[in-house]
Short mmCIF file of the C-alpha atoms (twelve columns), coordinates in Angstrom:
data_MODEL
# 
_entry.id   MODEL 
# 
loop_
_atom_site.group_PDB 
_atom_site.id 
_atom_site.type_symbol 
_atom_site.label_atom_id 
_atom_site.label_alt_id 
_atom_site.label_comp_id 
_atom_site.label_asym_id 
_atom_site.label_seq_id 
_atom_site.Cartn_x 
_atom_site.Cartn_y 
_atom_site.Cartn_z 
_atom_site.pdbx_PDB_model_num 
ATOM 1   C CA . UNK A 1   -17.205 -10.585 15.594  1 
ATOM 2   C CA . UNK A 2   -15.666 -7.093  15.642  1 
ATOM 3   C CA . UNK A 3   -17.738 -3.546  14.713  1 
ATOM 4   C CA . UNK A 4   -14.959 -3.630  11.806  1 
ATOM 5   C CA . UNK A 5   -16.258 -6.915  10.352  1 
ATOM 6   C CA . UNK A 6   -19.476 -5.788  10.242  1 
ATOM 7   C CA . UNK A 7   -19.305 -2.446  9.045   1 
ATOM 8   C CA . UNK A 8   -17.500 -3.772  6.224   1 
ATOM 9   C CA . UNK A 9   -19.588 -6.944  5.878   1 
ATOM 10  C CA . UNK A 10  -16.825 -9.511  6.199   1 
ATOM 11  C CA . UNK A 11  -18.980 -11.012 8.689   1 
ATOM 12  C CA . UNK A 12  -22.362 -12.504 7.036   1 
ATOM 13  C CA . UNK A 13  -23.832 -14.343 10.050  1 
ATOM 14  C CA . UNK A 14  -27.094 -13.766 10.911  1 
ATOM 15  C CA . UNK A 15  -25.974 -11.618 13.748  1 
ATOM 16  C CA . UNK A 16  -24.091 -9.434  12.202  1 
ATOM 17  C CA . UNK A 17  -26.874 -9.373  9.265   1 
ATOM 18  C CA . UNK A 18  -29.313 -8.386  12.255  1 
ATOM 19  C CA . UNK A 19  -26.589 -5.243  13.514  1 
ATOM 20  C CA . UNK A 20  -25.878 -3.984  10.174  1 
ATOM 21  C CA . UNK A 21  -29.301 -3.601  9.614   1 
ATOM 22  C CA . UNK A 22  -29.764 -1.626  13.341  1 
ATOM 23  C CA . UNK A 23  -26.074 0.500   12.114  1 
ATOM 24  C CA . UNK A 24  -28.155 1.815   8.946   1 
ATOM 25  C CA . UNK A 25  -31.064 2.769   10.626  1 
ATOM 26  C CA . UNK A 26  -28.870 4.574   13.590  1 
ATOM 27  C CA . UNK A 27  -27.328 6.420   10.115  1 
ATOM 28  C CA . UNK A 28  -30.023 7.891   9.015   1 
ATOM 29  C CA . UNK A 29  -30.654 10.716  11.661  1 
ATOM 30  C CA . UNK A 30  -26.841 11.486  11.264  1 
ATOM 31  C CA . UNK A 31  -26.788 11.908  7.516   1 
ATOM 32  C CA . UNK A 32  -29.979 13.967  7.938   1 
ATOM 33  C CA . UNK A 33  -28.276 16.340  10.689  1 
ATOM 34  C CA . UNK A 34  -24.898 16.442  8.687   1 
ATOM 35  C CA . UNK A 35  -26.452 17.088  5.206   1 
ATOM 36  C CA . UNK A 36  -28.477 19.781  6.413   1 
ATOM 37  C CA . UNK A 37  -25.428 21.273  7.949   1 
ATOM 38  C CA . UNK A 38  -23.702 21.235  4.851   1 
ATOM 39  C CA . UNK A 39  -26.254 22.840  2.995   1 
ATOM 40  C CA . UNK A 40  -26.696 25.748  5.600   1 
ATOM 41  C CA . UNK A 41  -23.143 26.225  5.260   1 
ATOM 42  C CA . UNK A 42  -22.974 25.856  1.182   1 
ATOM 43  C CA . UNK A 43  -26.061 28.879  1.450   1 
ATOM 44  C CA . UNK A 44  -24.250 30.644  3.264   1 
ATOM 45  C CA . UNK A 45  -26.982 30.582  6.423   1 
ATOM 46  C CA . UNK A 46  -24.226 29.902  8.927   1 
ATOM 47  C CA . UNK A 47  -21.205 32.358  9.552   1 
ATOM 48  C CA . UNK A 48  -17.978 31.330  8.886   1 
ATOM 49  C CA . UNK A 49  -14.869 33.136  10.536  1 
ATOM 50  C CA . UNK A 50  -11.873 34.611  8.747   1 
ATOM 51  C CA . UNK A 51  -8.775  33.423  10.148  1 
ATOM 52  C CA . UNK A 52  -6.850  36.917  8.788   1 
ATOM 53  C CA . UNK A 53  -4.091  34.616  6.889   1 
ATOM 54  C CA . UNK A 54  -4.096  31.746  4.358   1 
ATOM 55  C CA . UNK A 55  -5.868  28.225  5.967   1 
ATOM 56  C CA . UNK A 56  -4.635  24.826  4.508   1 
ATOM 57  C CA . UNK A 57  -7.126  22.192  5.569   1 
ATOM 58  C CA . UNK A 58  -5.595  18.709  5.462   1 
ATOM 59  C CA . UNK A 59  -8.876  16.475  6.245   1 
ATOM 60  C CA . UNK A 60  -10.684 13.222  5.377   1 
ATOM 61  C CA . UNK A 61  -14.214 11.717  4.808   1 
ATOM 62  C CA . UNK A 62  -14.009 9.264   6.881   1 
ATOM 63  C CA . UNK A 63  -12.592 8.326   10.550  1 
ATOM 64  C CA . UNK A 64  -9.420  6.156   11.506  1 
ATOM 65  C CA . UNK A 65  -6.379  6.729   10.241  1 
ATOM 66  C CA . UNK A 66  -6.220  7.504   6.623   1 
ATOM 67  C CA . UNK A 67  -2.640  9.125   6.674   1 
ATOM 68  C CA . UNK A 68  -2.858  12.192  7.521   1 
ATOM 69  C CA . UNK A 69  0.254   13.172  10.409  1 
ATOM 70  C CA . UNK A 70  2.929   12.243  7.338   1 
ATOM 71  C CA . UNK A 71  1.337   15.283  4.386   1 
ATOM 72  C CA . UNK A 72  0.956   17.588  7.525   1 
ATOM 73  C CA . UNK A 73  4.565   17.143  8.614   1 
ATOM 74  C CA . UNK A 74  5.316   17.291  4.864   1 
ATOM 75  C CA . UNK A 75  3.672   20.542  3.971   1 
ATOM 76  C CA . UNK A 76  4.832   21.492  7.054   1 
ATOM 77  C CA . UNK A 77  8.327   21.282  6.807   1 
ATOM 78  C CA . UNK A 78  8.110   22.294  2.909   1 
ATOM 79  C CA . UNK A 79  6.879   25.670  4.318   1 
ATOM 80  C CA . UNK A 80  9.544   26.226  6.691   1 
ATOM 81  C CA . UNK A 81  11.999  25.466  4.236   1 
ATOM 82  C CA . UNK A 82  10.614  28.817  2.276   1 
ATOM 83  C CA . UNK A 83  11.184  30.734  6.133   1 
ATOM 84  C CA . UNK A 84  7.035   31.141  6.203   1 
ATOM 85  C CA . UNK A 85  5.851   31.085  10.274  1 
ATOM 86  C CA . UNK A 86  3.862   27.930  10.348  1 
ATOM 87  C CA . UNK A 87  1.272   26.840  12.329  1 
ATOM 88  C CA . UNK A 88  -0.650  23.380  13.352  1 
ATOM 89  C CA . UNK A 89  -4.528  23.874  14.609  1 
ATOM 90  C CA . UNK A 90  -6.170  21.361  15.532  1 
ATOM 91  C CA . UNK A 91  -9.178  19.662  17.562  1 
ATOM 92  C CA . UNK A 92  -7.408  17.785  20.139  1 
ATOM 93  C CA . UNK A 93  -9.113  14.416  19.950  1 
ATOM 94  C CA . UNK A 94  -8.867  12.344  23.795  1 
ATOM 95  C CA . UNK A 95  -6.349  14.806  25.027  1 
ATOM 96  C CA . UNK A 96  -4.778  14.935  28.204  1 
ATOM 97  C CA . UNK A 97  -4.917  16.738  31.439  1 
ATOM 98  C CA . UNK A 98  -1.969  19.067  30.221  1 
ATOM 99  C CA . UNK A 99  -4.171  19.634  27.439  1 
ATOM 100 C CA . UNK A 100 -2.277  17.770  24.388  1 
ATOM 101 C CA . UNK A 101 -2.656  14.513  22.808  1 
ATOM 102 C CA . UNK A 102 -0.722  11.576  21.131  1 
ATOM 103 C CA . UNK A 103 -1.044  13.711  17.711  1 
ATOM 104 C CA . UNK A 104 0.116   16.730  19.279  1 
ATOM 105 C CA . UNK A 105 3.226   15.004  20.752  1 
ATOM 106 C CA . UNK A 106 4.372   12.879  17.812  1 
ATOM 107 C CA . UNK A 107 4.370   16.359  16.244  1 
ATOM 108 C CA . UNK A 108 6.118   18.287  18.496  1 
ATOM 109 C CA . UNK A 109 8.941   15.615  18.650  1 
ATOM 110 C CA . UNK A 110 8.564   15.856  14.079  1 
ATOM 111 C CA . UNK A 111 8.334   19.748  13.975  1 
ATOM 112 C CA . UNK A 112 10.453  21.020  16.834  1 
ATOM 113 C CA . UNK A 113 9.972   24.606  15.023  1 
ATOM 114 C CA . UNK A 114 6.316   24.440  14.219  1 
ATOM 115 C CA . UNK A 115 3.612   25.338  17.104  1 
ATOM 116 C CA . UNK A 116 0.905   23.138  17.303  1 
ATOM 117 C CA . UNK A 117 -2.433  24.930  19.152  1 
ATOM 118 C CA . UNK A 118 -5.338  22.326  19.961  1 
ATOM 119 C CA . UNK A 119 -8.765  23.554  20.946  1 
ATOM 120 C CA . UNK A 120 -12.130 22.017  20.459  1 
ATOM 121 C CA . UNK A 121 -12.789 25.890  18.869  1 
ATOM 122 C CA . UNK A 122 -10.762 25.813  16.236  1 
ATOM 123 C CA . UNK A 123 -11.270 29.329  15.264  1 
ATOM 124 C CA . UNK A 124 -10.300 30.312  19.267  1 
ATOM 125 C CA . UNK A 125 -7.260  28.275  17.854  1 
ATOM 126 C CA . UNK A 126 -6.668  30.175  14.750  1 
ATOM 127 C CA . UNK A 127 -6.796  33.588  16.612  1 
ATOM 128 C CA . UNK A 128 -4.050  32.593  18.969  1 
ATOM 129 C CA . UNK A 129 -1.561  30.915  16.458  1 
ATOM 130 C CA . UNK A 130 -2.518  34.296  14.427  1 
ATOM 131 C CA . UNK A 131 -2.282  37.543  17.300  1 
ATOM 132 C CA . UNK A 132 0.242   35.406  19.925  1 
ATOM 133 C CA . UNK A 133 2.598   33.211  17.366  1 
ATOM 134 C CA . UNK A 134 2.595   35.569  14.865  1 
ATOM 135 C CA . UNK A 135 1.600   33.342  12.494  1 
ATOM 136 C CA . UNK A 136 1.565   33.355  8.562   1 
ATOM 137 C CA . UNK A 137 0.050   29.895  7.534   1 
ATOM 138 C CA . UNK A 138 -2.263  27.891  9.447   1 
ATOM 139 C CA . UNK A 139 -2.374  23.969  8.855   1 
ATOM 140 C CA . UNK A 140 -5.571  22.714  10.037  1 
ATOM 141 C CA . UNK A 141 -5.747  19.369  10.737  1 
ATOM 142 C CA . UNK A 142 -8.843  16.932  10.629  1 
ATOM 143 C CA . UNK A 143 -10.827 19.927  9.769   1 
ATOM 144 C CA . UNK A 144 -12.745 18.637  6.340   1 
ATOM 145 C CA . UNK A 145 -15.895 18.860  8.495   1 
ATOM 146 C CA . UNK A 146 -14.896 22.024  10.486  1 
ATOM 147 C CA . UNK A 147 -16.923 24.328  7.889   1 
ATOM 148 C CA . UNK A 148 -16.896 27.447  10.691  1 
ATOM 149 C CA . UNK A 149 -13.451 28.697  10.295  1 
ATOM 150 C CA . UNK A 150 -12.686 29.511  6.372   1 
ATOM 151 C CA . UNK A 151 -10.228 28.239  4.807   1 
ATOM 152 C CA . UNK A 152 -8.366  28.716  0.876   1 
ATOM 153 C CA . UNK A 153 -7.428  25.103  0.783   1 
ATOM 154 C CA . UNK A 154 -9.201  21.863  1.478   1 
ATOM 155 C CA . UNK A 155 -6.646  18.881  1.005   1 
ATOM 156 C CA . UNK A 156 -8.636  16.243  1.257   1 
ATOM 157 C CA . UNK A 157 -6.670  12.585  2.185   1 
ATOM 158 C CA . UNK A 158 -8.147  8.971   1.053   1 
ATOM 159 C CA . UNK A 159 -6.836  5.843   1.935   1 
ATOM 160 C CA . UNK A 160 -6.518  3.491   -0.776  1 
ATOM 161 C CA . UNK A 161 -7.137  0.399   1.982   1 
ATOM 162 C CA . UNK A 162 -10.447 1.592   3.289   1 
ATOM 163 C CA . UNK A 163 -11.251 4.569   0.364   1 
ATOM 164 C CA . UNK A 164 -14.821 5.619   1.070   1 
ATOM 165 C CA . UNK A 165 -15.361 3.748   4.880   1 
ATOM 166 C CA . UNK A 166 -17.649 0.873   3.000   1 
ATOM 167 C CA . UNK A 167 -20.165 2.845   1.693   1 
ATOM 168 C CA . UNK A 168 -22.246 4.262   4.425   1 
ATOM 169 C CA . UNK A 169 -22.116 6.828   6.972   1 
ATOM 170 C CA . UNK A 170 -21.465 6.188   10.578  1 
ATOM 171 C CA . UNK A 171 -22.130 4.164   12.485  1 
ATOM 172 C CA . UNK A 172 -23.270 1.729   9.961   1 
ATOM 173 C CA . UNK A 173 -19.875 2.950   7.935   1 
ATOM 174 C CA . UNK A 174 -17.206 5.200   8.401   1 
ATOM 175 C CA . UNK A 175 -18.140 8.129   6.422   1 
ATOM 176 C CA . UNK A 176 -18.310 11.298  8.132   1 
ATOM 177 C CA . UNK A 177 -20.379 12.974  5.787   1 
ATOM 178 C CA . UNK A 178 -21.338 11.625  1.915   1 
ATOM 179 C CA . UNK A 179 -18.462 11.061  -0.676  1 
ATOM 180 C CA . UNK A 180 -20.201 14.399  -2.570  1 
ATOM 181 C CA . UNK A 181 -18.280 16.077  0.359   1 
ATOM 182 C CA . UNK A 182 -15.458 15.987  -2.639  1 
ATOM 183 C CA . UNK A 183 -17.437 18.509  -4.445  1 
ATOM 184 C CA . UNK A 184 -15.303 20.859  -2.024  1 
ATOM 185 C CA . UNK A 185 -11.957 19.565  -2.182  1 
ATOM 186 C CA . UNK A 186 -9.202  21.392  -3.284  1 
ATOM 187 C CA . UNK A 187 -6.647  18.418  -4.044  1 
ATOM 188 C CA . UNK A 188 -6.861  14.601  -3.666  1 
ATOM 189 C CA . UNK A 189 -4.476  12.723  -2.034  1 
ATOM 190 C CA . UNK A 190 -4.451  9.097   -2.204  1 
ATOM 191 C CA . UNK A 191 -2.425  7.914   0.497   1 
ATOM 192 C CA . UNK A 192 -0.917  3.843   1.332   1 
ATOM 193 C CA . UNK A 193 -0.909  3.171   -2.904  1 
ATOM 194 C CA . UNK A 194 1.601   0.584   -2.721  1 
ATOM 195 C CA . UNK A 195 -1.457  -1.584  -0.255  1 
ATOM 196 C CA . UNK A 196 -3.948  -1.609  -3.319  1 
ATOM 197 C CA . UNK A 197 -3.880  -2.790  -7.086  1 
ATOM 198 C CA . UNK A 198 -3.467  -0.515  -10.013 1 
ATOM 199 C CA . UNK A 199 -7.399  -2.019  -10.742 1 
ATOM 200 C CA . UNK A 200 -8.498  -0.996  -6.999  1 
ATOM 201 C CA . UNK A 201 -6.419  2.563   -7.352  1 
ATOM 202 C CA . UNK A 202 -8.313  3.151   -10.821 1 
ATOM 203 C CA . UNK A 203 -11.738 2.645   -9.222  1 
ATOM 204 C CA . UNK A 204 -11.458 4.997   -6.452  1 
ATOM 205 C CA . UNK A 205 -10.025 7.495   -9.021  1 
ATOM 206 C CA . UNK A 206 -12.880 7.104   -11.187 1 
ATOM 207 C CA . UNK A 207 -15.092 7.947   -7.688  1 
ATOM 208 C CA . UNK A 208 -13.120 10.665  -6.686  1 
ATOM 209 C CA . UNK A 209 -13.860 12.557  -10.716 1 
ATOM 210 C CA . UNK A 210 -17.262 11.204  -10.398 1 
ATOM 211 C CA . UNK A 211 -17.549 13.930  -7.083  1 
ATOM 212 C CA . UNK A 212 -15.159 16.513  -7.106  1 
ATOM 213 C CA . UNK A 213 -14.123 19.166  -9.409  1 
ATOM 214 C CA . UNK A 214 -12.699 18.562  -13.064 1 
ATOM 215 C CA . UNK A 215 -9.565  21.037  -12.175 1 
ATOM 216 C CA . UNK A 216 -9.069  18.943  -8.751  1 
ATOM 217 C CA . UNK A 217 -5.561  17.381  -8.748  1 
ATOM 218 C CA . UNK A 218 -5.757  13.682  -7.550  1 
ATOM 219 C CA . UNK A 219 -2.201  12.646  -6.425  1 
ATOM 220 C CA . UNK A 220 -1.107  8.934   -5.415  1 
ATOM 221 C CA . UNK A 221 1.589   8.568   -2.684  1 
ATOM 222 C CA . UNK A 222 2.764   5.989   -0.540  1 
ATOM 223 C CA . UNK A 223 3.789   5.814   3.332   1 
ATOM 224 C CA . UNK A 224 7.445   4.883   3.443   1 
ATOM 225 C CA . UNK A 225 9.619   3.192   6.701   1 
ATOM 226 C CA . UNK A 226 12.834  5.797   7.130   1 
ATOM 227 C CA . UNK A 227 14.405  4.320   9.848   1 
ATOM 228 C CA . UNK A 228 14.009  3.370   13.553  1 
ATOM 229 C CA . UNK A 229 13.648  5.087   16.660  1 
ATOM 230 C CA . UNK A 230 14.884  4.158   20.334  1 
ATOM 231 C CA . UNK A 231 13.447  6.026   22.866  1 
ATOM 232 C CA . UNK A 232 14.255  8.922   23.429  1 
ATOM 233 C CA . UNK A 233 16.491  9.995   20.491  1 
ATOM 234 C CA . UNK A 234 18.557  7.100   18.882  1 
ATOM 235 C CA . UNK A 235 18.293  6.397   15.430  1 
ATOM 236 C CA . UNK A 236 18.722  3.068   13.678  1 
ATOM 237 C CA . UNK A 237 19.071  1.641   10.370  1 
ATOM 238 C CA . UNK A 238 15.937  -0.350  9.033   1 
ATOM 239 C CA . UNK A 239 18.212  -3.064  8.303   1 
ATOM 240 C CA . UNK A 240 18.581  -4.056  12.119  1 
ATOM 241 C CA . UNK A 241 14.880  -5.692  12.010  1 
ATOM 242 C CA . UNK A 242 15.180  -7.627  8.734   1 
ATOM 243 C CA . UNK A 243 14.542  -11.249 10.175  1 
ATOM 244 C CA . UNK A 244 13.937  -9.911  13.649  1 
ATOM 245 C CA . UNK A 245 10.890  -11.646 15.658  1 
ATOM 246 C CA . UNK A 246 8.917   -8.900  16.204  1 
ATOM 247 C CA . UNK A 247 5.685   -7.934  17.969  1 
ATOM 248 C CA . UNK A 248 3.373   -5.219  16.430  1 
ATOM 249 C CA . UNK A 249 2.417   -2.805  19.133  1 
ATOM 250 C CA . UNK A 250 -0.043  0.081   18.092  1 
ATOM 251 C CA . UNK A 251 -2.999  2.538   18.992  1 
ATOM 252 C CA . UNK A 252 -3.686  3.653   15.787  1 
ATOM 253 C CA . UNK A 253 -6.665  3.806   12.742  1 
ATOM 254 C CA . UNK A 254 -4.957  1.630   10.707  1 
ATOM 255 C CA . UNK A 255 -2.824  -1.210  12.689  1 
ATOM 256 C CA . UNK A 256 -3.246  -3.480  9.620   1 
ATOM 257 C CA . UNK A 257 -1.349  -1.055  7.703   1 
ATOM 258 C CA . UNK A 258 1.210   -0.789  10.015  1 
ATOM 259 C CA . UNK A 259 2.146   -4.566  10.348  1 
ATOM 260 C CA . UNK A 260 2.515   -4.807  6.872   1 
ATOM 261 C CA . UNK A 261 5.273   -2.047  6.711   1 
ATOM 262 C CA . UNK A 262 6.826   -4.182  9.035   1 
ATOM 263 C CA . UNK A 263 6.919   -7.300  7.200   1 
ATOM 264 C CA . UNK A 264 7.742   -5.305  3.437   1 
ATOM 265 C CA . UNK A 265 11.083  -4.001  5.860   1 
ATOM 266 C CA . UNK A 266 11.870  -7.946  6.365   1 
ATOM 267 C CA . UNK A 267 10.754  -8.204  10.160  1 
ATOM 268 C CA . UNK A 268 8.426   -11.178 11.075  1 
ATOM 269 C CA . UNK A 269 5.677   -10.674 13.055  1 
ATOM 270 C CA . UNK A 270 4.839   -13.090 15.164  1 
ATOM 271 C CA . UNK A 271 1.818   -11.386 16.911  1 
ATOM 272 C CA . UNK A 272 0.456   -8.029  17.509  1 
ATOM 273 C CA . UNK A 273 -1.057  -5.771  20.152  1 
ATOM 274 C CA . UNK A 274 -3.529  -3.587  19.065  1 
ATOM 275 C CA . UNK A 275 -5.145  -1.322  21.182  1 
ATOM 276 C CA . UNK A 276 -7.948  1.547   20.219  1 
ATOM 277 C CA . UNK A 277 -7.028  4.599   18.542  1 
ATOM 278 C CA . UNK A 278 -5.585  7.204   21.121  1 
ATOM 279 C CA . UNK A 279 -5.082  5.150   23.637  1 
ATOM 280 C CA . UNK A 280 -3.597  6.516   26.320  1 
ATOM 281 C CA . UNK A 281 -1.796  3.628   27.751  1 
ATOM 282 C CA . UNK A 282 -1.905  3.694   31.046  1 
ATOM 283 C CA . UNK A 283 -0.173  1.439   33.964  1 
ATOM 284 C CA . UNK A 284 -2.951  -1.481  33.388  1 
ATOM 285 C CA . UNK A 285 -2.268  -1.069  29.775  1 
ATOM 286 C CA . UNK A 286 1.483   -1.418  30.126  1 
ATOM 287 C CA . UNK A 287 1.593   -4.032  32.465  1 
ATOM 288 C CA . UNK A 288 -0.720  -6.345  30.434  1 
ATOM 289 C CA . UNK A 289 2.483   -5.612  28.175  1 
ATOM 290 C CA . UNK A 290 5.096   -6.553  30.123  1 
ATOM 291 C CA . UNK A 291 3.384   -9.432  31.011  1 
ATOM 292 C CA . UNK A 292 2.744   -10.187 27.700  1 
ATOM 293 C CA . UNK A 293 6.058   -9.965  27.447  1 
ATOM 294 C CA . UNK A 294 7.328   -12.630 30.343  1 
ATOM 295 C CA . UNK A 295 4.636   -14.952 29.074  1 
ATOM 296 C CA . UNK A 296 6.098   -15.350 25.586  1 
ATOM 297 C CA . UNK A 297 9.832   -15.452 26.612  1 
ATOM 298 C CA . UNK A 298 12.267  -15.924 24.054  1 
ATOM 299 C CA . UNK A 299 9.632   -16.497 21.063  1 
ATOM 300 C CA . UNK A 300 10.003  -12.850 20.093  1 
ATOM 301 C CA . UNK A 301 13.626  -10.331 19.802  1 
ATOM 302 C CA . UNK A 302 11.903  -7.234  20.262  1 
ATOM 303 C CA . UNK A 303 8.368   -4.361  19.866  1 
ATOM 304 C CA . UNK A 304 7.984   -1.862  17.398  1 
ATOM 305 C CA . UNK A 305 5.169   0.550   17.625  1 
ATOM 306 C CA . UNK A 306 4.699   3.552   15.838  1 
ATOM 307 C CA . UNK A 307 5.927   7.016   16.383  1 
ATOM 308 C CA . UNK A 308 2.465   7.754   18.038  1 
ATOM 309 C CA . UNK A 309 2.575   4.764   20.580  1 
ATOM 310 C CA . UNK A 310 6.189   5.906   21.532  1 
ATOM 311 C CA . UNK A 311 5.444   9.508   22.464  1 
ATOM 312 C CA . UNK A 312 3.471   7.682   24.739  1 
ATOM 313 C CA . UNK A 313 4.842   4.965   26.444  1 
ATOM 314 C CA . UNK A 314 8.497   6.956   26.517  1 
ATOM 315 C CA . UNK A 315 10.772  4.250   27.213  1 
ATOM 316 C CA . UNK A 316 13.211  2.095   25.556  1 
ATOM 317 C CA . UNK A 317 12.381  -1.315  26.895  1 
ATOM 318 C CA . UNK A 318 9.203   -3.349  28.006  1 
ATOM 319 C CA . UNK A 319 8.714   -6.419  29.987  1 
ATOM 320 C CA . UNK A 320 12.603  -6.784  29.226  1 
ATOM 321 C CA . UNK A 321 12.424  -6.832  25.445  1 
ATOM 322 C CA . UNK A 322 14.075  -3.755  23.284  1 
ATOM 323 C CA . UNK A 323 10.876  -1.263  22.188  1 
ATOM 324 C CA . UNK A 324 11.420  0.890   19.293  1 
ATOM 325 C CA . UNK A 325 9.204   2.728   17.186  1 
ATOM 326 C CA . UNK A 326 9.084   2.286   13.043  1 
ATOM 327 C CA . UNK A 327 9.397   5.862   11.574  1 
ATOM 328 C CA . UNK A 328 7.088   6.724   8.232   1 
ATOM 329 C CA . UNK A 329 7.213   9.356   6.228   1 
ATOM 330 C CA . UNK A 330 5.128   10.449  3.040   1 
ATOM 331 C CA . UNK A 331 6.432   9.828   -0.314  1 
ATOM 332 C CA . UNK A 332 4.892   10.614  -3.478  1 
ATOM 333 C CA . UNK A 333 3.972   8.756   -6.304  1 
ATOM 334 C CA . UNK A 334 2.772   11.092  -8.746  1 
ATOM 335 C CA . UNK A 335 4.069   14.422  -9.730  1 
ATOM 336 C CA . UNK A 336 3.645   17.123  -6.578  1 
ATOM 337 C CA . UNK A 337 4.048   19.713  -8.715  1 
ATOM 338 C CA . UNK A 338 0.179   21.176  -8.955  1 
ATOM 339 C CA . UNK A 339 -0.007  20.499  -5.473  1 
ATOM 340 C CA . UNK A 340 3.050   22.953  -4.185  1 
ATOM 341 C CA . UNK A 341 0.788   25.023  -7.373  1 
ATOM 342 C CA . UNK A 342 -1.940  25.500  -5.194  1 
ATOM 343 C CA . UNK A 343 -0.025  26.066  -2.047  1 
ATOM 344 C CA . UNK A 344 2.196   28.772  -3.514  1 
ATOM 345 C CA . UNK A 345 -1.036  30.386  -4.745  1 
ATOM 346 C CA . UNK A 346 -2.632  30.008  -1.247  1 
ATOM 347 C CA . UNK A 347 0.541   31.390  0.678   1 
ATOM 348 C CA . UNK A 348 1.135   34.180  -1.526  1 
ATOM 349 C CA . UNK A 349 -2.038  36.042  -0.056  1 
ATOM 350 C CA . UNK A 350 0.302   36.412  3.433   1 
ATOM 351 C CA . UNK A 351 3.815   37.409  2.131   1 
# 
């Protein structure tokens, strides 16, 4: 019995009956603290700092790994293309002693040209990508429920796998705050389609109007393999794993996800190694790995992990067998166009 199955209620033991019941009442003093947060904010009661140039918030309602690292390196890139200085601000969830995390290095190694400051004060972290990088855009990531620094755009990312984090707030769900959160959501973006049903996709549109704006654009995409990536700069054709025994390595929101990438690029996974989000991976961690490894011999050709896991581990090989890391980027399914709208609207207050 994981916290997963019950949150979600796969589980219907009496146990897990007995801890989903203990999860809502532990919920209730947490949507009490974070709706009266919200409403101090939405009065106005609570002051909110002006970052002195255009903020795009790319956030979520709920926590794990709803896509977000592919429409940041998107928007990203998209603004760089039009020679605007760009900037990434962001919390710096679990990071390190230098001060970084697996985010913040997965982006560095996507966005060579785009500085990425982390600080639990995020508007600390707007005034230094503003005054010392000179910047003209800030991208603030994971910052839905960061209501202290203003900002002109809230993108607001759904997974079509887990939409609305079953219902409930944490810790008896994954909310972070109610789904009427939408109410202040700029744009929609429904992220992993291609995992969910046109029946499943329709539903969670029909939630999303229910809550936010009439105007709102709600825009489907889908996270797409590119290719493959050998530590610490070799590129490879996704054709090499079709057939390949592979093992699933990740420390990620969504590992399910993941896997089944692998699989739709022909690879067959034989088993997987899931570890908690952010983890840091240290020597126990690896050499339960390579051991791992040894034990299963010639059952399995190589790992893949993800982009995130490989920042990490930074190394081409483990316990003898080839690691490489599956690359995704974000591709959309409907029509972009009223999104780059809104960000052309948003940037045009800096030039």
């Amino acid at each position: 019995m994981t916290i997963q199955d019950i949150q979600s209620g796969t589980d219907r033991g009496v146990p897990a009956t007995i801890a989903r019941a203990g999860l809502t009442i532990a919920s209730w003093p947490y949507g009490l603290a974070i709706r009266h947060r919200n409403r101090s904010y939405d009065r106005g009661s609570r002051d909110v700092a002006q970052a002195g140039v255009p903020v795009i918030c790319i956030g979520n309602l709920t926590t794990g790994g709803t896509g977000k690292t592919p429409i940041v390196c998107h928007l990203a890139k998209w603004l760089r293309e039009k020679n605007i200085r760009v900037s990434i601000v962001s919390r710096g969830y679990r990071s390190n002693e230098s001060g970084t995390n697996d985010e913040a290095m997965e982006l560095a190694d996507r966005l060579p040209d785009v500085p990425h400051v982390q600080n639990v004060d995020r508007v600390e972290a707007a005034r230094i990508a503003v005054e010392e990088l000179e910047t003209e855009v800030i991208l603030m990531d994971d910052g839905f429920q960061h209501r202290r620094l203003h900002r002109d755009l809230d993108i607001v990312v759904i997974d079509a796998m887990c939409p609305f984090g079953y219902g409930s707030l944490l810790p008896r769900g994954l909310l972070r705050e109610p789904i009427s959160g939408l109410a202040r959501a700029s744009a929609v973006i429904i992220t992993r389609t291609d995992h969910a049903d046109e029946a499943s996709l329709q539903r969670i549109e029909s939630t999303i109007a229910t809550y936010a704006n009439a105007s709102v654009p709600v825009l489907r995409t889908q996270h797409a393999a590119s290719h493959l990536l050998t530590y610490p700069d070799q590129i490879t054709a996704l054709e090499t794993i079709a057939n390949k025994r592979v093992v699933a390595l990740s420390a990620i929101g969504n590992p399910k996800a993941f896997e089944d990438t692998l699989r739709a690029c022909g690879a067959t996974v034989t088993d997987q190694l899931r570890f908690p989000d952010h983890h840091d991976y240290a020597r126990e961690t690896v050499q339960k790995i390579q051991d791992f490894a040894r034990s299963q011999g010639s059952t399995f050709d190589q790992f893949l992990c993800t982009h995130k896991d490989l920042v990490k581990l930074k190394c081409d090989r483990i316990g003898g067998k080839p690691l490489s890391s599956l690359q995704i980027d974000m591709q959309f399914v409907s029509d972009p166009t009223k999104l780059y709208e809104l960000v052309s609207q948003c940037v045009q207050l800096s030039r």
